[in-house]
Every structure is written in structure tokens, then in C-alpha cells.
Amino acid sequence: MAPDLLATGGAPVAGLDYDDDHVLHAPSLRFAVAADPFGHTGGGAADPKEDARRLIAAVDAALARRADADVEALEIDLVHSCCDKYVTLSPGGFHVLQHHHAADVTPARVAAWLGFAARRITGSLSLAVPTLPRTKASASPAAREEEEERLRRVELPAMARADSISLRLGDARLAVPSAAAGSFTALSELLLSQVRIEPGGADEFNLGRLLSAACCPRLRRLRLEHITGLAVLRVAAAATLEEVALDCLTDMTDDDGDAAAAEAGARVSAPVLETLACPYLCHPDRLQLDGAAESVRRLEDIAVFTHGYPGQNDAAVALLRRCAAAHSLQVKISPFDQAYGGKDPEEMMSVVSQLSNIISLNIDAERAPHIEASIAKFISRCSRVERISVDIGKMSHRCFSSGEGEWDDKISLEHLREANITGFRPSEQGARLVKLMIAGAPALQRMTVKYARKGLDDGNLPCDRGHWALCETSGSSKRRVYEWMPVKETGEECSHILSKF
């Protein structure tokens, strides 16, 4: 079998630099711009804009040569991975950093690439295109109207033979034709992202129909993200659907208080649904799981706020209760953002009920004053947890500080065997979190602590019931990693680090 055809932004692509036989027989075609157009990752292009333009032309040339032959996999990635952060704001979204070749990705080109995929792809399709430049906030209404007219308009064709489709369409206006039965017969995985849909129009209804059992009888994984205009989604999915992720669907989650907002939400019928990711829902009733809540075993990307206004965590709490059979949970713990109001917010972690079936817990937390106290409070709700992973990220600069932090005196973790903390800082708060977890976990066999950065003091790790050993430093950052192990003999002292407690 001929090797895959690979073309990247860092390589010459005039005439493709491949002989025709290679282009005509490669089972997979992959085209990707340079990861870093500024050269920060080494070997950067001298003129990334021109390289990207040549790559776009190479896509056209290669697909023209393969017009009469099937392709197992096609990937066209025109978004620099170092600057792919995407922000969703009504009525549309944008990449934070500008892609200078965006204007070359015309609607006609995107339509041609999707048309080729509909005819010739027998396996996977992945397409990522950048957003067009946006007008300034101070632009005139006429300029904004002109910008709206320049938006790409993309129609989603039926792809009966593709089994995996990933579309990141750079804030394009998406048209969804009424799909016939079997339009996506082979499809098992779908990612649809960075598009606009006409609110309340036929496209909204047609998208739900497209995802139904009649059109996608083999669909197993579905992810919809960064879609504006989509306020109502009704999916009667096939019995094969196992994973659903709904993220940054602003028209579905925003609460404007009007009649349209009251009707917004998603209703998903999926009798064997196992994994659900659905952050930032405003109301508990915005997500209905017909016959699916009882089957969910993994909850991912559930957003919980440490402080806020009454009701701010209600949707997350309701979802946790409805999916009480879940045994794996990933949560995002965030402090209250002062930008959303001046009133003193209330402590919000106490409304989270006991999660007695969770055995695997992953916590991603924004760094904030006393965030460790909130992490400990959430962990205390998972009394049967066996594995815990905590990742404390960068500081949230606009967060609310709750003063002293509201600590539980102790937490009971009788089943905990393994714990990992990343982003640890050897402060009194950080050490207290570690101490609480060790003290409350008599069956703990191993805990690893990775420091937030190099050069931090390592003298504030509590060594109750065990000892710490320095592991290899972590990657190029040289951050230290320590591992705690229980003592083998009663009374053994911590021989590596003295606790300050």
C-alpha cells in the first residue's frame, strides 16, 4: 500500500512535490499549516501566509487528481494549532489570533472540499478552517452589516460512507438540508464546531433530524460545540449512541428571560448513553435525557462555581442527581468572576449533594485564593472515591476572594487508593489540602504532587502516616514531582521532608 500523502505548511508544495502516482494512490491525504506561524516551535516558515496559500492550492490540486478515486481519510487543517483558541460570542465566534490566509478559504473552496468528501471519503474526514477577520467593536452598523455578508455559507452534504466527521468551520453560516433516511449510514463519530445556525429556522430542526436514528443509525459519539443560533435541539438517537458532548451552545444556555429562552434546551433520547459532557447550563431543565440518565456512567466537563448567586450551581447539581449511577466524574471548579456583578457572592459548594457512586474523580480548577478549600469540600462529597486527580491551573485574575476560605475539619475517604495533584504550591492552603486527604484516606497507597513551577520551597509537605520521595523532574520545565507512600512499620518517621504541621 502506498504511504499516506502528507503536506504541511513547512514544506514546499508547489506542484505538490509528489509524483502523480503517489497522489493518485495514497490511501490518506493530510494537509496542515504550520503549527506555529511565528517560528516559536522551531523551523518556522519565512512567510507563513504564502506557505498557507500554497498549501490551499495544493489541496485543490490533489483533490482534483483524486476526483475519480476513493480516499480512506482526508484531513485539511488550516488553523495554526498554537493560536487555535476560539471564543464564542453572540452572534458568532472568532479565533483569538488572526490567520492571514483566512480570506483564501472561500465558500466555493469549502463547498468543493465537502463535495469531494461526500463522493469519495470511505473513512474519516477532518476539516478545520480559520475565521475571517472581524470588524472593530467601534465599527459602523454598515461595516458590521458588510461583515455579515462576507461570512462563509456552507451546506452540509450527506456522506453515506464516512464513519468519522470532524468539522470546525470558522464561524460559517451552516445550512442543513432535510436529510433522507440513511444519509449518514456509516457515521459513528461526529464533531460539529464553530458554525452559526439561523435561530428558529429549518436548519435547527434539520440538524436534530440529521442526528436521529433514521439518518445516523450507527452514531456512537456526538460533540456539538461553539454553535450560535442553536437554541433547540431534539435528537431521537440510535440505540448505538454512547457519548454526547454539548459545549458553548450560547443560545441554548443563555438566560435572556424572553419566551424564546424559555423554550431553549436539548432533549436527547439515547437509551445506552454512557458518557455525557455538558458544562454551563443555566437551568436544570435545559437538558432532558429521555431514558438516558440511568445509563450514564461518566460525566465530563461539569462546571461548578465556588461562589456565586443563588441558583448558579443548580443545573450542575440537578445533572449530578439525575445521573446518580455515574461512577466517573470530571468537574471544572471556577471562582466567581467579579466582572459579572458587584454584589458579594455566596459560597456555592455546599449545595452539591453526596455523590456516593463516584469512584474516579478528576478536578480541573482555576487558581484563586483559597481554591484548595473548595476542592476539599467537593472531594468530601465523594465518600467512595478510589482515584482522585486534581489539576490546579493558572490564576484567575478577576476572581472573588472569600477571605479565609471555608474548610471542612476532616473528610472521609475510606476507599481512596491513589491521588495526584498537579499545580501544587507549598502554601498553608496547599499543604492543608494534602494533609486532609492523607488523614482521611486510611487505604491510600500512593499520592503524587507536581509543583506548579520550579524553584518553590519543598519544606511544607505534611508527611503524616508516610514519607515522600523526590521523583524525576517533570519535562523541560523541571518542576519537581514528589511521591508519598505509606509507612511499612508503625511509628516510622518521614525521612525526606519535615512537615510544618
Coordinates of C-alpha atoms in Angstrom, one line a residue:
M1 CA 0.0 0.0 0.0
A2 CA 1.3 3.4 -0.9
P3 CA 2.2 5.6 2.1
D4 CA -0.1 8.5 3.1
L5 CA 0.3 11.8 1.4
L6 CA 1.4 14.4 3.9
A7 CA 1.7 18.1 3.0
T8 CA 2.5 20.7 5.7
G9 CA 3.0 24.4 5.8
G10 CA 6.7 24.0 6.4
A11 CA 7.3 22.0 3.2
P12 CA 7.4 23.1 -0.4
V13 CA 4.1 22.3 -2.0
A14 CA 4.3 23.9 -5.5
G15 CA 3.1 21.1 -7.8
L16 CA 2.7 19.1 -4.5
D17 CA 6.4 17.9 -4.7
Y18 CA 5.0 14.4 -5.2
D19 CA 4.7 12.4 -8.3
D20 CA 1.3 11.8 -9.7
D21 CA 1.4 8.1 -8.8
H22 CA 1.8 9.0 -5.2
V23 CA -1.0 11.4 -5.2
L24 CA -3.3 9.1 -7.0
H25 CA -2.7 6.0 -4.8
A26 CA -2.1 7.3 -1.2
P27 CA -4.9 6.0 1.0
S28 CA -4.9 9.1 3.2
L29 CA -4.4 12.7 2.4
R30 CA -3.4 15.2 5.1
F31 CA -2.8 18.9 4.6
A32 CA -1.9 21.0 7.6
V33 CA -0.5 24.5 8.0
A34 CA 2.5 25.0 10.3
A35 CA 1.7 24.6 14.0
D36 CA 3.4 27.9 14.8
P37 CA 3.5 30.6 12.1
F38 CA 5.8 32.7 14.2
G39 CA 8.5 30.0 14.3
H40 CA 8.4 29.6 18.1
T41 CA 8.4 25.8 17.8
G42 CA 11.5 25.8 15.6
G43 CA 11.8 25.7 11.8
G44 CA 9.1 28.3 11.3
A45 CA 8.2 29.4 7.8
A46 CA 9.7 32.5 6.4
D47 CA 6.4 33.6 5.0
P48 CA 3.6 31.7 6.7
K49 CA 0.9 33.5 4.8
E50 CA 2.3 32.5 1.4
D51 CA 3.0 28.9 2.6
A52 CA -0.6 28.6 3.7
R53 CA -1.8 29.9 0.4
R54 CA 0.3 27.4 -1.5
L55 CA -1.0 24.6 0.8
I56 CA -4.6 25.7 0.0
A57 CA -3.8 25.5 -3.7
A58 CA -2.2 22.0 -3.1
V59 CA -5.4 20.8 -1.6
D60 CA -7.3 21.8 -4.7
A61 CA -4.8 20.2 -7.0
A62 CA -4.6 16.9 -5.0
L63 CA -8.4 16.5 -4.8
A64 CA -8.8 17.2 -8.5
R65 CA -6.3 14.4 -9.2
R66 CA -8.3 12.1 -7.0
A67 CA -11.7 13.0 -8.4
D68 CA -12.3 9.5 -9.7
A69 CA -10.8 7.5 -6.8
D70 CA -11.8 6.9 -3.2
V71 CA -9.9 8.1 -0.2
E72 CA -9.9 6.4 3.2
A73 CA -9.1 9.5 5.2
L74 CA -8.9 13.3 4.4
E75 CA -7.6 15.9 6.8
I76 CA -7.4 19.6 5.9
D77 CA -6.2 21.7 8.9
L78 CA -5.8 25.3 8.1
V79 CA -5.7 26.6 11.7
H80 CA -2.4 27.1 13.4
S81 CA -2.5 24.9 16.5
C82 CA -0.5 27.4 18.5
C83 CA -3.3 30.0 18.1
D84 CA -6.5 27.9 17.7
K85 CA -8.2 29.4 20.8
Y86 CA -11.8 30.1 19.8
V87 CA -14.2 32.5 21.5
T88 CA -18.0 32.2 21.1
L89 CA -19.9 35.4 21.4
S90 CA -23.3 36.1 20.0
P91 CA -24.0 36.3 17.1
G92 CA -20.8 34.4 16.2
G93 CA -17.3 33.4 17.2
F94 CA -13.7 34.1 16.2
H95 CA -10.2 32.8 16.7
V96 CA -8.3 35.0 19.1
L97 CA -5.3 35.3 16.8
Q98 CA -5.8 36.3 13.2
H99 CA -5.0 33.9 10.4
H100 CA -3.7 35.9 7.4
H101 CA -4.7 33.2 4.9
A102 CA -8.4 33.1 6.1
A103 CA -9.7 35.1 3.1
D104 CA -8.2 32.4 0.7
V105 CA -10.5 29.8 2.3
T106 CA -13.5 30.9 0.2
P107 CA -17.0 29.4 0.4
A108 CA -16.6 27.9 -3.0
R109 CA -13.4 26.1 -1.9
V110 CA -15.1 24.7 1.3
A111 CA -18.1 23.6 -0.7
A112 CA -15.7 21.8 -3.2
W113 CA -13.8 20.0 -0.4
L114 CA -17.0 18.9 1.3
G115 CA -18.4 17.8 -2.1
F116 CA -15.3 15.7 -2.7
A117 CA -15.7 14.2 0.8
A118 CA -19.4 13.3 0.1
R119 CA -18.4 11.4 -3.0
R120 CA -15.1 9.9 -2.2
I121 CA -14.4 9.5 1.6
T122 CA -14.8 5.9 2.8
G123 CA -13.4 6.5 6.3
S124 CA -12.7 9.8 8.1
L125 CA -13.0 13.5 7.3
S126 CA -11.4 16.3 9.3
L127 CA -11.7 19.9 8.2
A128 CA -10.7 23.0 10.2
V129 CA -10.7 26.5 8.7
P130 CA -9.9 29.8 10.3
T131 CA -12.4 32.6 10.9
L132 CA -12.4 35.7 8.7
P133 CA -11.1 39.0 10.2
R134 CA -13.7 40.7 12.4
T135 CA -14.6 44.4 12.3
K136 CA -13.6 46.5 15.3
A137 CA -16.1 47.0 18.1
S138 CA -16.3 50.7 17.2
A139 CA -17.2 49.9 13.5
S140 CA -20.3 51.5 12.0
P141 CA -23.5 49.5 11.5
A142 CA -22.8 49.5 7.8
A143 CA -19.4 47.9 8.3
R144 CA -20.9 45.3 10.6
E145 CA -23.6 44.5 8.0
E146 CA -20.9 44.1 5.4
E147 CA -19.1 41.7 7.7
E148 CA -22.2 39.6 8.0
E149 CA -22.5 39.5 4.2
R150 CA -18.9 38.2 3.9
L151 CA -19.4 35.3 6.2
R152 CA -18.9 31.9 4.6
R153 CA -22.1 30.0 3.9
V154 CA -21.6 26.2 4.0
E155 CA -24.1 23.5 3.2
L156 CA -23.6 20.2 4.9
P157 CA -23.9 17.4 2.3
A158 CA -24.9 13.8 3.0
M159 CA -21.8 11.5 3.5
A160 CA -23.1 7.9 3.4
R161 CA -19.7 6.2 3.6
A162 CA -17.8 8.4 6.1
D163 CA -17.5 6.8 9.6
S164 CA -15.9 9.8 11.3
I165 CA -16.5 13.5 10.5
S166 CA -14.9 16.5 12.3
L167 CA -15.9 19.9 11.0
R168 CA -14.5 23.2 12.5
L169 CA -15.9 25.7 10.0
G170 CA -14.6 29.1 11.3
D171 CA -17.9 30.7 12.2
A172 CA -19.6 29.8 8.8
R173 CA -23.3 30.0 8.4
L174 CA -24.4 26.4 8.2
A175 CA -27.2 25.2 6.1
V176 CA -28.6 21.8 7.0
P177 CA -30.8 20.3 4.3
S178 CA -33.5 17.9 5.2
A179 CA -31.7 14.6 5.4
A180 CA -33.1 11.5 3.9
A181 CA -33.0 8.2 5.8
G182 CA -29.6 6.7 5.6
S183 CA -27.8 9.9 4.6
F184 CA -25.0 9.1 7.1
T185 CA -25.4 5.3 7.2
A186 CA -21.8 4.6 8.3
L187 CA -21.2 7.6 10.6
S188 CA -20.1 6.6 14.1
E189 CA -18.4 9.9 15.3
L190 CA -19.4 13.5 14.6
L191 CA -17.8 16.7 15.8
L192 CA -19.6 19.9 14.6
S193 CA -18.0 23.2 15.8
Q194 CA -17.6 26.9 15.0
V195 CA -20.8 27.4 13.0
R196 CA -23.8 29.7 13.0
I197 CA -27.4 28.4 12.5
E198 CA -30.4 30.5 11.8
P199 CA -32.3 30.8 15.1
G200 CA -35.7 29.1 15.0
G201 CA -35.3 28.2 11.3
A202 CA -35.4 24.9 9.3
D203 CA -31.7 24.3 9.8
E204 CA -32.2 24.0 13.6
F205 CA -34.9 21.3 13.1
N206 CA -33.0 19.6 10.3
L207 CA -29.9 19.2 12.5
G208 CA -31.9 17.3 15.0
R209 CA -33.3 15.1 12.3
L210 CA -29.9 14.5 10.8
L211 CA -28.7 13.2 14.2
S212 CA -31.6 10.8 14.5
A213 CA -31.6 7.1 14.2
A214 CA -33.1 7.2 10.8
C215 CA -30.2 9.2 9.3
C216 CA -27.3 8.1 11.6
P217 CA -28.2 4.5 12.6
R218 CA -24.6 3.8 13.8
L219 CA -23.8 7.1 15.6
R220 CA -21.8 6.4 18.8
R221 CA -20.1 9.7 19.6
L222 CA -21.5 13.2 19.2
R223 CA -19.9 16.5 20.0
L224 CA -21.5 19.9 19.3
E225 CA -19.6 22.9 20.4
H226 CA -19.2 26.7 19.6
I227 CA -22.5 26.9 17.8
T228 CA -24.5 30.1 17.8
G229 CA -28.2 30.3 16.9
L230 CA -28.9 26.7 18.0
A231 CA -31.4 27.1 20.9
V232 CA -33.5 24.0 20.5
L233 CA -32.2 20.5 19.8
R234 CA -34.3 17.4 19.6
V235 CA -32.5 14.1 19.0
A236 CA -34.1 10.7 18.8
A237 CA -30.8 8.9 18.6
A238 CA -30.0 5.4 17.6
A239 CA -29.5 2.8 20.3
T240 CA -25.8 2.9 19.5
L241 CA -25.2 6.5 20.8
E242 CA -22.8 6.2 23.8
E243 CA -21.2 9.6 24.1
V244 CA -22.6 13.1 23.9
A245 CA -20.9 16.5 24.5
L246 CA -22.7 19.8 24.3
D247 CA -20.4 22.8 24.9
C248 CA -20.6 26.6 24.2
L249 CA -24.0 26.5 22.7
T250 CA -24.7 30.0 23.8
D251 CA -28.3 30.4 22.6
M252 CA -29.2 27.2 24.4
T253 CA -27.6 28.2 27.7
D254 CA -28.1 32.0 27.9
D255 CA -31.0 33.2 30.0
D256 CA -32.5 36.3 28.4
G257 CA -35.8 36.0 30.2
D258 CA -37.9 36.0 27.0
A259 CA -40.2 33.4 25.5
A260 CA -37.6 32.0 23.2
A261 CA -35.2 31.4 26.1
A262 CA -37.9 29.6 28.0
E263 CA -38.2 27.1 25.1
A264 CA -34.4 26.6 24.7
G265 CA -32.8 23.4 25.5
A266 CA -31.8 20.0 24.3
R267 CA -33.8 16.8 24.5
V268 CA -31.8 13.7 23.8
S269 CA -33.2 10.2 23.6
A270 CA -30.3 7.7 23.8
P271 CA -31.1 4.5 25.7
V272 CA -27.5 3.3 26.1
L273 CA -25.8 6.7 26.7
E274 CA -22.6 6.2 28.8
T275 CA -20.7 9.4 28.7
L276 CA -22.1 13.0 28.9
A277 CA -20.3 16.3 28.8
C278 CA -22.4 19.4 29.3
P279 CA -20.9 22.4 31.0
Y280 CA -22.5 25.8 31.8
L281 CA -26.2 25.1 31.6
C282 CA -28.2 27.9 33.2
H283 CA -31.3 25.9 34.2
P284 CA -31.7 22.3 35.2
D285 CA -34.5 21.8 32.7
R286 CA -32.3 22.9 29.7
L287 CA -31.2 19.3 29.2
Q288 CA -33.6 16.4 29.1
L289 CA -32.4 12.9 28.8
D290 CA -35.2 10.6 27.8
G291 CA -34.4 7.2 29.1
A292 CA -30.7 8.0 29.2
A293 CA -29.9 9.4 32.7
E294 CA -29.9 6.0 34.3
S295 CA -27.4 4.6 31.8
V296 CA -24.8 7.4 32.1
R297 CA -21.6 6.1 33.8
R298 CA -19.2 9.0 33.0
L299 CA -19.8 12.7 33.5
E300 CA -17.3 15.1 32.0
D301 CA -16.7 18.9 31.9
I302 CA -19.3 19.6 34.6
A303 CA -18.9 23.3 35.7
V304 CA -19.2 24.1 39.4
F305 CA -18.6 27.6 40.9
T306 CA -17.1 28.1 44.3
H307 CA -19.0 31.3 44.9
G308 CA -21.9 33.0 43.1
Y309 CA -25.5 33.9 43.3
P310 CA -28.3 31.6 44.4
G311 CA -29.1 29.1 41.7
Q312 CA -25.8 29.4 39.9
N313 CA -24.9 25.7 40.5
D314 CA -28.5 24.4 40.2
A315 CA -28.0 23.0 36.7
A316 CA -24.9 21.1 37.6
V317 CA -26.4 19.8 40.9
A318 CA -29.5 18.6 39.1
L319 CA -27.5 16.8 36.5
L320 CA -25.4 15.1 39.1
R321 CA -28.5 13.9 40.8
R322 CA -30.2 12.7 37.7
C323 CA -27.1 10.8 36.6
A324 CA -26.6 9.3 40.1
A325 CA -25.4 6.0 38.7
A326 CA -22.3 7.6 37.2
H327 CA -19.0 6.2 38.6
S328 CA -16.6 8.6 36.9
L329 CA -16.7 12.4 37.1
Q330 CA -14.7 15.3 35.7
V331 CA -15.5 18.7 37.1
K332 CA -14.3 22.2 36.4
I333 CA -14.2 24.3 39.6
S334 CA -14.1 28.0 39.0
P335 CA -14.1 31.0 41.3
F336 CA -16.8 33.7 41.0
D337 CA -15.8 36.3 38.3
Q338 CA -16.2 39.8 39.7
A339 CA -16.8 41.1 36.2
Y340 CA -20.4 39.7 36.4
G341 CA -21.5 41.9 39.3
G342 CA -20.5 43.8 42.3
K343 CA -22.7 42.2 44.9
D344 CA -20.9 39.9 47.4
P345 CA -21.4 36.4 46.1
E346 CA -22.3 33.4 48.4
E347 CA -20.5 30.2 49.0
M348 CA -21.8 27.7 46.5
M349 CA -20.1 24.4 47.1
S350 CA -22.4 23.4 50.0
V351 CA -25.3 22.8 47.6
V352 CA -23.5 19.9 46.0
S353 CA -25.1 16.7 47.3
Q354 CA -23.4 13.5 48.2
L355 CA -22.0 11.6 45.2
S356 CA -21.8 8.1 46.7
N357 CA -21.3 6.2 43.4
I358 CA -18.3 8.2 42.2
I359 CA -15.1 6.1 42.2
S360 CA -12.9 8.1 39.8
L361 CA -12.8 11.9 40.2
N362 CA -10.9 14.4 38.1
I363 CA -10.9 18.1 39.1
D364 CA -9.7 20.9 36.9
A365 CA -9.6 24.1 39.0
E366 CA -8.7 27.7 38.3
R367 CA -6.2 29.0 40.7
A368 CA -7.7 31.5 43.1
P369 CA -7.3 32.5 46.8
H370 CA -8.4 29.6 48.9
I371 CA -9.3 27.4 45.9
E372 CA -7.9 24.4 47.9
A373 CA -10.7 24.8 50.5
S374 CA -13.3 24.5 47.8
I375 CA -11.6 21.5 46.2
A376 CA -11.5 19.8 49.6
K377 CA -15.2 20.5 50.1
F378 CA -16.1 18.9 46.7
I379 CA -13.9 15.9 47.4
S380 CA -15.7 15.3 50.7
R381 CA -18.9 14.7 48.7
C382 CA -17.3 11.6 47.0
S383 CA -17.0 9.3 50.0
R384 CA -16.5 6.1 47.9
V385 CA -13.9 7.6 45.5
E386 CA -10.9 5.4 44.8
R387 CA -8.9 7.6 42.5
I388 CA -8.5 11.4 42.6
S389 CA -6.7 13.7 40.1
V390 CA -6.5 17.4 40.8
D391 CA -5.1 19.9 38.3
I392 CA -4.8 23.5 39.6
G393 CA -4.2 25.8 36.6
K394 CA -3.3 29.4 36.2
M395 CA -4.6 32.2 38.4
S396 CA -7.9 33.7 37.6
H397 CA -7.2 37.5 37.7
R398 CA -10.7 38.7 38.1
C399 CA -11.8 36.2 40.7
F400 CA -13.6 36.7 44.0
S401 CA -11.6 36.2 47.2
S402 CA -13.6 34.7 50.0
G403 CA -11.3 35.9 52.8
E404 CA -10.4 33.0 55.0
G405 CA -11.6 30.0 53.0
E406 CA -14.2 27.7 54.4
W407 CA -12.5 24.4 55.3
D408 CA -14.1 21.2 56.5
D409 CA -12.4 19.9 59.6
K410 CA -11.9 16.4 58.1
I411 CA -13.0 14.4 55.1
S412 CA -13.7 10.7 55.0
L413 CA -12.1 8.9 52.0
E414 CA -12.1 5.3 53.2
H415 CA -11.8 3.9 49.7
L416 CA -9.2 6.2 48.3
R417 CA -6.1 4.4 47.0
E418 CA -4.5 6.8 44.6
A419 CA -4.3 10.6 44.3
N420 CA -2.5 13.0 42.1
I421 CA -2.2 16.8 42.5
T422 CA -0.7 18.9 39.7
G423 CA 0.0 22.6 40.0
F424 CA 0.8 22.3 43.8
R425 CA 2.1 25.4 45.6
P426 CA 3.6 24.8 49.1
S427 CA 1.4 27.4 50.8
E428 CA -0.5 26.8 54.0
Q429 CA -3.6 26.2 51.9
G430 CA -1.9 23.7 49.6
A431 CA -0.4 21.8 52.5
R432 CA -3.7 21.7 54.3
L433 CA -5.4 20.1 51.3
V434 CA -2.7 17.4 51.1
K435 CA -2.9 16.8 54.9
L436 CA -6.7 16.4 54.9
M437 CA -6.6 13.9 52.0
I438 CA -3.9 11.8 53.6
A439 CA -5.5 11.9 57.1
G440 CA -8.9 10.9 55.7
A441 CA -7.7 8.0 53.5
P442 CA -6.6 5.0 55.6
A443 CA -6.3 2.8 52.4
L444 CA -4.2 5.4 50.4
Q445 CA -1.4 3.6 48.6
R446 CA 0.2 6.4 46.6
M447 CA 0.0 10.2 46.2
T448 CA 2.0 12.3 43.7
V449 CA 2.4 16.0 43.9
K450 CA 3.7 18.0 40.9
Y451 CA 4.8 21.5 41.8
A452 CA 3.3 24.5 39.9
R453 CA 6.7 25.7 38.9
K454 CA 10.4 25.2 39.6
G455 CA 12.1 26.9 42.4
L456 CA 9.3 26.6 45.0
D457 CA 10.1 25.6 48.6
D458 CA 9.6 21.9 49.2
G459 CA 9.5 22.1 53.0
N460 CA 5.8 22.4 53.5
L461 CA 4.6 18.9 52.6
P462 CA 2.9 17.2 55.5
C463 CA 4.2 13.6 56.0
D464 CA 1.6 12.1 58.3
R465 CA 1.5 8.3 58.1
G466 CA 4.1 8.0 55.4
H467 CA 7.1 9.5 53.6
W468 CA 7.9 11.5 50.5
A469 CA 10.4 10.7 47.8
L470 CA 11.6 13.0 45.1
C471 CA 10.8 11.6 41.6
E472 CA 12.2 12.7 38.3
T473 CA 11.6 16.4 37.4
S474 CA 8.8 16.9 35.0
G475 CA 9.7 17.7 31.4
S476 CA 11.5 20.8 30.2
S477 CA 10.0 22.9 33.0
K478 CA 12.0 21.0 35.6
R479 CA 9.1 21.1 38.0
R480 CA 9.6 18.8 40.9
V481 CA 7.4 15.8 41.5
Y482 CA 7.1 14.1 44.9
E483 CA 5.6 10.7 45.7
W484 CA 4.0 9.8 49.0
M485 CA 4.0 6.2 50.2
P486 CA 2.5 4.8 53.4
V487 CA 4.9 3.7 56.2
K488 CA 5.5 0.0 56.4
E489 CA 6.1 0.0 60.1
T490 CA 4.2 1.8 62.8
G491 CA 6.0 4.9 64.0
E492 CA 8.3 5.2 61.0
E493 CA 9.3 8.9 60.7
C494 CA 9.2 10.9 57.5
S495 CA 12.8 10.7 56.3
H496 CA 12.7 13.1 53.4
I497 CA 10.7 16.2 54.2
L498 CA 9.8 17.7 57.6
S499 CA 6.2 18.8 57.9
K500 CA 5.4 22.2 59.4
F501 CA 2.2 20.9 60.9

